Amino acid sequence: MVDVPLSSGLLRFSRTEITFDQWQACVAAGACRGGQDDHGWGRGTRPVINVSWDDAQAYAAWLSRTLGAACRLPTEAEWQQAAAAGSSTAFWWGDSPRHGMANCRDCNPTPIYGTTPVGSFPANPWGLSDMNGNVWEWTADCWQADAAQCGQRVIKGGSWYYYSANATARARARNQANQGSYNIGIRVVCQP
């Protein structure tokens, strides 16, 4: 976990996306659903994929009990501010994708098919890795303003499958809350 100074106050963010190993601890405790397909890329330190928004909520609740701290998914605004790490550019390093900085379709000379182990690319100035690319990350926010109709949730960060325009701090997309994908993972925040 990394302390991140947001405009709303200090939050503790998971340094990387939650890994299969971290997820498995929750499964072993009986608090998370198991059986996530790794798409043949491997487990261990790769980001857990094929988790729904409810799965992400279950992980945050388990982590809260385990750590004795209030953990949850970040809001879209919190996620965006953490990804920017104090910059006003598209990426924390500037406005253009740069080779060797993220895992996305046009981020490297030869595209990487699939996820990479977390932390394979440089961390931003606030110590957060993979905020750009690798896998989209669930946020707490509904796609639509009407929370009663919240079948779709905001995802941030882009993924290995998408181009760099989707991996900027400001880019956003949506996914059905009840569906996981090989492009979507989890990052959590906890109150310090």
mmCIF file of C-alpha atoms in Angstrom:
data_model
loop_
_atom_site.group_PDB
_atom_site.id
_atom_site.type_symbol
_atom_site.label_atom_id
_atom_site.label_comp_id
_atom_site.label_asym_id
_atom_site.label_seq_id
_atom_site.Cartn_x
_atom_site.Cartn_y
_atom_site.Cartn_z
ATOM 1 C CA MET A 1 0.000 0.000 0.000
ATOM 2 C CA VAL A 2 1.163 3.531 -0.806
ATOM 3 C CA ASP A 3 0.031 6.757 0.848
ATOM 4 C CA VAL A 4 -1.313 9.053 -1.873
ATOM 5 C CA PRO A 5 -1.965 12.763 -1.178
ATOM 6 C CA LEU A 6 -5.276 13.532 -2.892
ATOM 7 C CA SER A 7 -7.098 16.856 -2.762
ATOM 8 C CA SER A 8 -9.693 15.163 -0.525
ATOM 9 C CA GLY A 9 -7.025 13.895 1.894
ATOM 10 C CA LEU A 10 -4.555 11.054 2.289
ATOM 11 C CA LEU A 11 -5.599 7.624 0.996
ATOM 12 C CA ARG A 12 -3.634 4.385 0.966
ATOM 13 C CA PHE A 13 -3.708 2.847 -2.540
ATOM 14 C CA SER A 14 -2.620 -0.655 -3.429
ATOM 15 C CA ARG A 15 0.780 -0.149 -5.066
ATOM 16 C CA THR A 16 -0.197 -2.412 -7.965
ATOM 17 C CA GLU A 17 -3.268 -4.098 -9.306
ATOM 18 C CA ILE A 18 -4.406 -6.950 -7.066
ATOM 19 C CA THR A 19 -2.590 -10.112 -8.136
ATOM 20 C CA PHE A 20 -3.816 -13.668 -8.508
ATOM 21 C CA ASP A 21 -1.775 -14.540 -5.389
ATOM 22 C CA GLN A 22 -3.496 -11.802 -3.370
ATOM 23 C CA TRP A 23 -6.883 -12.843 -4.736
ATOM 24 C CA GLN A 24 -6.220 -16.482 -3.857
ATOM 25 C CA ALA A 25 -5.760 -15.543 -0.198
ATOM 26 C CA CYS A 26 -9.308 -14.171 -0.215
ATOM 27 C CA VAL A 27 -10.587 -17.312 -1.977
ATOM 28 C CA ALA A 28 -8.805 -19.525 0.577
ATOM 29 C CA ALA A 29 -10.496 -17.560 3.382
ATOM 30 C CA GLY A 30 -13.878 -18.281 1.790
ATOM 31 C CA ALA A 31 -14.595 -14.580 1.222
ATOM 32 C CA CYS A 32 -14.082 -14.436 -2.564
ATOM 33 C CA ARG A 33 -15.351 -16.513 -5.437
ATOM 34 C CA GLY A 34 -12.684 -18.681 -7.044
ATOM 35 C CA GLY A 35 -12.293 -20.106 -10.528
ATOM 36 C CA GLN A 36 -11.053 -17.005 -12.387
ATOM 37 C CA ASP A 37 -9.565 -17.948 -15.754
ATOM 38 C CA ASP A 38 -6.037 -16.600 -16.248
ATOM 39 C CA HIS A 39 -6.457 -16.882 -20.040
ATOM 40 C CA GLY A 40 -3.311 -18.996 -20.170
ATOM 41 C CA TRP A 41 -1.008 -16.102 -19.217
ATOM 42 C CA GLY A 42 -0.229 -17.342 -15.721
ATOM 43 C CA ARG A 43 -1.246 -16.457 -12.211
ATOM 44 C CA GLY A 44 1.063 -15.490 -9.340
ATOM 45 C CA THR A 45 2.029 -11.831 -9.688
ATOM 46 C CA ARG A 46 -0.119 -11.141 -12.724
ATOM 47 C CA PRO A 47 -3.239 -9.039 -12.083
ATOM 48 C CA VAL A 48 -6.314 -11.072 -11.248
ATOM 49 C CA ILE A 49 -8.734 -10.922 -14.190
ATOM 50 C CA ASN A 50 -12.250 -12.133 -14.923
ATOM 51 C CA VAL A 51 -13.585 -10.562 -11.741
ATOM 52 C CA SER A 52 -16.903 -8.740 -11.657
ATOM 53 C CA TRP A 53 -17.570 -5.499 -9.783
ATOM 54 C CA ASP A 54 -19.236 -7.552 -7.032
ATOM 55 C CA ASP A 55 -16.119 -9.744 -6.857
ATOM 56 C CA ALA A 56 -14.039 -6.578 -6.426
ATOM 57 C CA GLN A 57 -16.370 -5.435 -3.642
ATOM 58 C CA ALA A 58 -16.021 -8.806 -1.910
ATOM 59 C CA TYR A 59 -12.220 -8.518 -2.046
ATOM 60 C CA ALA A 60 -12.289 -4.998 -0.566
ATOM 61 C CA ALA A 61 -14.605 -6.163 2.244
ATOM 62 C CA TRP A 62 -12.324 -9.120 3.028
ATOM 63 C CA LEU A 63 -9.247 -6.890 2.998
ATOM 64 C CA SER A 64 -11.017 -4.482 5.377
ATOM 65 C CA ARG A 65 -11.595 -7.297 7.854
ATOM 66 C CA THR A 66 -8.068 -8.661 7.397
ATOM 67 C CA LEU A 67 -6.303 -5.315 7.870
ATOM 68 C CA GLY A 68 -8.758 -3.797 10.322
ATOM 69 C CA ALA A 69 -9.059 -0.780 8.023
ATOM 70 C CA ALA A 70 -11.815 0.608 5.816
ATOM 71 C CA CYS A 71 -10.910 -0.584 2.279
ATOM 72 C CA ARG A 72 -12.923 -0.064 -0.888
ATOM 73 C CA LEU A 73 -12.665 0.610 -4.601
ATOM 74 C CA PRO A 74 -11.437 4.103 -5.470
ATOM 75 C CA THR A 75 -13.877 6.604 -6.903
ATOM 76 C CA GLU A 76 -13.253 7.658 -10.475
ATOM 77 C CA ALA A 77 -11.968 11.051 -9.300
ATOM 78 C CA GLU A 78 -9.595 9.477 -6.762
ATOM 79 C CA TRP A 79 -8.294 7.023 -9.340
ATOM 80 C CA GLN A 80 -7.723 9.774 -11.916
ATOM 81 C CA GLN A 81 -5.885 12.026 -9.489
ATOM 82 C CA ALA A 82 -3.680 9.131 -8.330
ATOM 83 C CA ALA A 83 -2.881 8.129 -11.922
ATOM 84 C CA ALA A 84 -1.888 11.689 -12.825
ATOM 85 C CA ALA A 85 0.408 11.876 -9.752
ATOM 86 C CA GLY A 86 0.297 15.656 -9.682
ATOM 87 C CA SER A 87 0.686 16.186 -13.428
ATOM 88 C CA SER A 88 -1.838 17.774 -15.776
ATOM 89 C CA THR A 89 -0.735 15.719 -18.786
ATOM 90 C CA ALA A 90 -2.401 12.684 -20.337
ATOM 91 C CA PHE A 91 0.092 10.348 -18.683
ATOM 92 C CA TRP A 92 2.147 11.099 -15.586
ATOM 93 C CA TRP A 93 5.242 11.291 -17.831
ATOM 94 C CA GLY A 94 3.742 13.557 -20.538
ATOM 95 C CA ASP A 95 1.082 13.779 -23.233
ATOM 96 C CA SER A 96 2.322 11.017 -25.544
ATOM 97 C CA PRO A 97 2.783 7.302 -24.994
ATOM 98 C CA ARG A 98 6.408 6.356 -24.480
ATOM 99 C CA HIS A 99 7.945 2.938 -25.103
ATOM 100 C CA GLY A 100 8.605 0.940 -21.966
ATOM 101 C CA MET A 101 6.204 2.876 -19.739
ATOM 102 C CA ALA A 102 2.989 0.816 -19.943
ATOM 103 C CA ASN A 103 1.404 -2.326 -21.356
ATOM 104 C CA CYS A 104 -0.999 -1.254 -24.112
ATOM 105 C CA ARG A 105 -1.354 -2.026 -27.792
ATOM 106 C CA ASP A 106 0.796 0.869 -29.066
ATOM 107 C CA CYS A 107 2.892 1.468 -25.937
ATOM 108 C CA ASN A 108 5.831 -0.716 -26.983
ATOM 109 C CA PRO A 109 7.660 -1.466 -30.262
ATOM 110 C CA THR A 110 6.222 -4.983 -30.227
ATOM 111 C CA PRO A 111 2.765 -5.251 -28.652
ATOM 112 C CA ILE A 112 2.500 -7.564 -25.645
ATOM 113 C CA TYR A 113 -0.397 -9.987 -25.982
ATOM 114 C CA GLY A 114 -1.891 -10.361 -22.518
ATOM 115 C CA THR A 115 -1.152 -9.108 -19.048
ATOM 116 C CA THR A 116 2.309 -8.680 -17.577
ATOM 117 C CA PRO A 117 3.296 -9.277 -13.954
ATOM 118 C CA VAL A 118 2.375 -6.223 -11.875
ATOM 119 C CA GLY A 119 5.159 -3.676 -11.529
ATOM 120 C CA SER A 120 6.790 -4.620 -14.856
ATOM 121 C CA PHE A 121 6.770 -0.947 -15.869
ATOM 122 C CA PRO A 122 7.970 2.132 -13.943
ATOM 123 C CA ALA A 123 5.869 3.399 -11.047
ATOM 124 C CA ASN A 124 4.531 6.948 -11.190
ATOM 125 C CA PRO A 125 6.042 9.598 -8.858
ATOM 126 C CA TRP A 126 3.589 8.580 -6.123
ATOM 127 C CA GLY A 127 4.800 4.957 -6.222
ATOM 128 C CA LEU A 128 1.814 3.464 -8.089
ATOM 129 C CA SER A 129 2.506 0.941 -10.852
ATOM 130 C CA ASP A 130 0.327 0.018 -13.823
ATOM 131 C CA MET A 131 -2.099 2.914 -13.538
ATOM 132 C CA ASN A 132 -1.750 3.085 -17.331
ATOM 133 C CA GLY A 133 -2.412 -0.137 -19.219
ATOM 134 C CA ASN A 134 -2.096 -3.800 -18.233
ATOM 135 C CA VAL A 135 -5.770 -4.134 -17.153
ATOM 136 C CA TRP A 136 -8.679 -1.752 -16.708
ATOM 137 C CA GLU A 137 -9.521 -1.242 -13.034
ATOM 138 C CA TRP A 138 -12.971 -1.163 -11.465
ATOM 139 C CA THR A 139 -13.972 2.045 -9.692
ATOM 140 C CA ALA A 140 -16.758 2.643 -7.201
ATOM 141 C CA ASP A 141 -18.681 4.890 -9.608
ATOM 142 C CA CYS A 142 -21.774 4.194 -11.659
ATOM 143 C CA TRP A 143 -21.567 4.964 -15.355
ATOM 144 C CA GLN A 144 -24.905 6.795 -15.207
ATOM 145 C CA ALA A 145 -25.791 9.468 -12.686
ATOM 146 C CA ASP A 146 -28.810 7.493 -11.436
ATOM 147 C CA ALA A 147 -27.317 5.052 -8.918
ATOM 148 C CA ALA A 148 -30.576 3.075 -8.826
ATOM 149 C CA GLN A 149 -29.873 2.077 -12.420
ATOM 150 C CA CYS A 150 -26.227 1.192 -11.841
ATOM 151 C CA GLY A 151 -25.844 -1.858 -14.066
ATOM 152 C CA GLN A 152 -22.644 -0.441 -15.555
ATOM 153 C CA ARG A 153 -19.597 0.727 -13.634
ATOM 154 C CA VAL A 154 -16.728 3.013 -14.609
ATOM 155 C CA ILE A 155 -13.406 1.356 -15.394
ATOM 156 C CA LYS A 156 -10.139 3.266 -15.695
ATOM 157 C CA GLY A 157 -6.594 2.784 -16.959
ATOM 158 C CA GLY A 158 -6.904 0.974 -20.266
ATOM 159 C CA SER A 159 -5.438 -2.453 -20.842
ATOM 160 C CA TRP A 160 -2.957 -4.477 -22.857
ATOM 161 C CA TYR A 161 -5.627 -4.917 -25.551
ATOM 162 C CA TYR A 162 -6.459 -1.237 -26.097
ATOM 163 C CA TYR A 163 -4.513 1.682 -27.565
ATOM 164 C CA SER A 164 -2.789 4.325 -25.440
ATOM 165 C CA ALA A 165 -5.665 6.813 -25.818
ATOM 166 C CA ASN A 166 -7.610 4.540 -23.450
ATOM 167 C CA ALA A 167 -4.723 4.387 -20.958
ATOM 168 C CA THR A 168 -4.551 8.107 -20.126
ATOM 169 C CA ALA A 169 -5.455 9.365 -16.663
ATOM 170 C CA ARG A 170 -8.609 11.044 -18.010
ATOM 171 C CA ALA A 171 -9.890 8.223 -20.264
ATOM 172 C CA ARG A 172 -12.851 6.245 -19.005
ATOM 173 C CA ALA A 173 -14.932 3.311 -20.128
ATOM 174 C CA ARG A 174 -17.683 1.151 -18.711
ATOM 175 C CA ASN A 175 -18.459 -2.487 -18.168
ATOM 176 C CA GLN A 176 -21.454 -4.437 -16.958
ATOM 177 C CA ALA A 177 -21.047 -4.690 -13.193
ATOM 178 C CA ASN A 178 -21.981 -8.371 -13.161
ATOM 179 C CA GLN A 179 -19.430 -9.375 -15.803
ATOM 180 C CA GLY A 180 -15.702 -9.861 -15.536
ATOM 181 C CA SER A 181 -13.297 -9.701 -18.450
ATOM 182 C CA TYR A 182 -9.731 -10.676 -19.296
ATOM 183 C CA ASN A 183 -9.169 -6.911 -19.541
ATOM 184 C CA ILE A 184 -10.414 -5.891 -16.081
ATOM 185 C CA GLY A 185 -8.814 -6.157 -12.647
ATOM 186 C CA ILE A 186 -8.868 -4.486 -9.233
ATOM 187 C CA ARG A 187 -7.040 -1.815 -7.246
ATOM 188 C CA VAL A 188 -8.198 -0.853 -3.764
ATOM 189 C CA VAL A 189 -7.843 2.096 -1.412
ATOM 190 C CA CYS A 190 -7.860 2.040 2.384
ATOM 191 C CA GLN A 191 -8.241 4.809 4.922
ATOM 192 C CA PRO A 192 -4.883 5.372 6.652
#
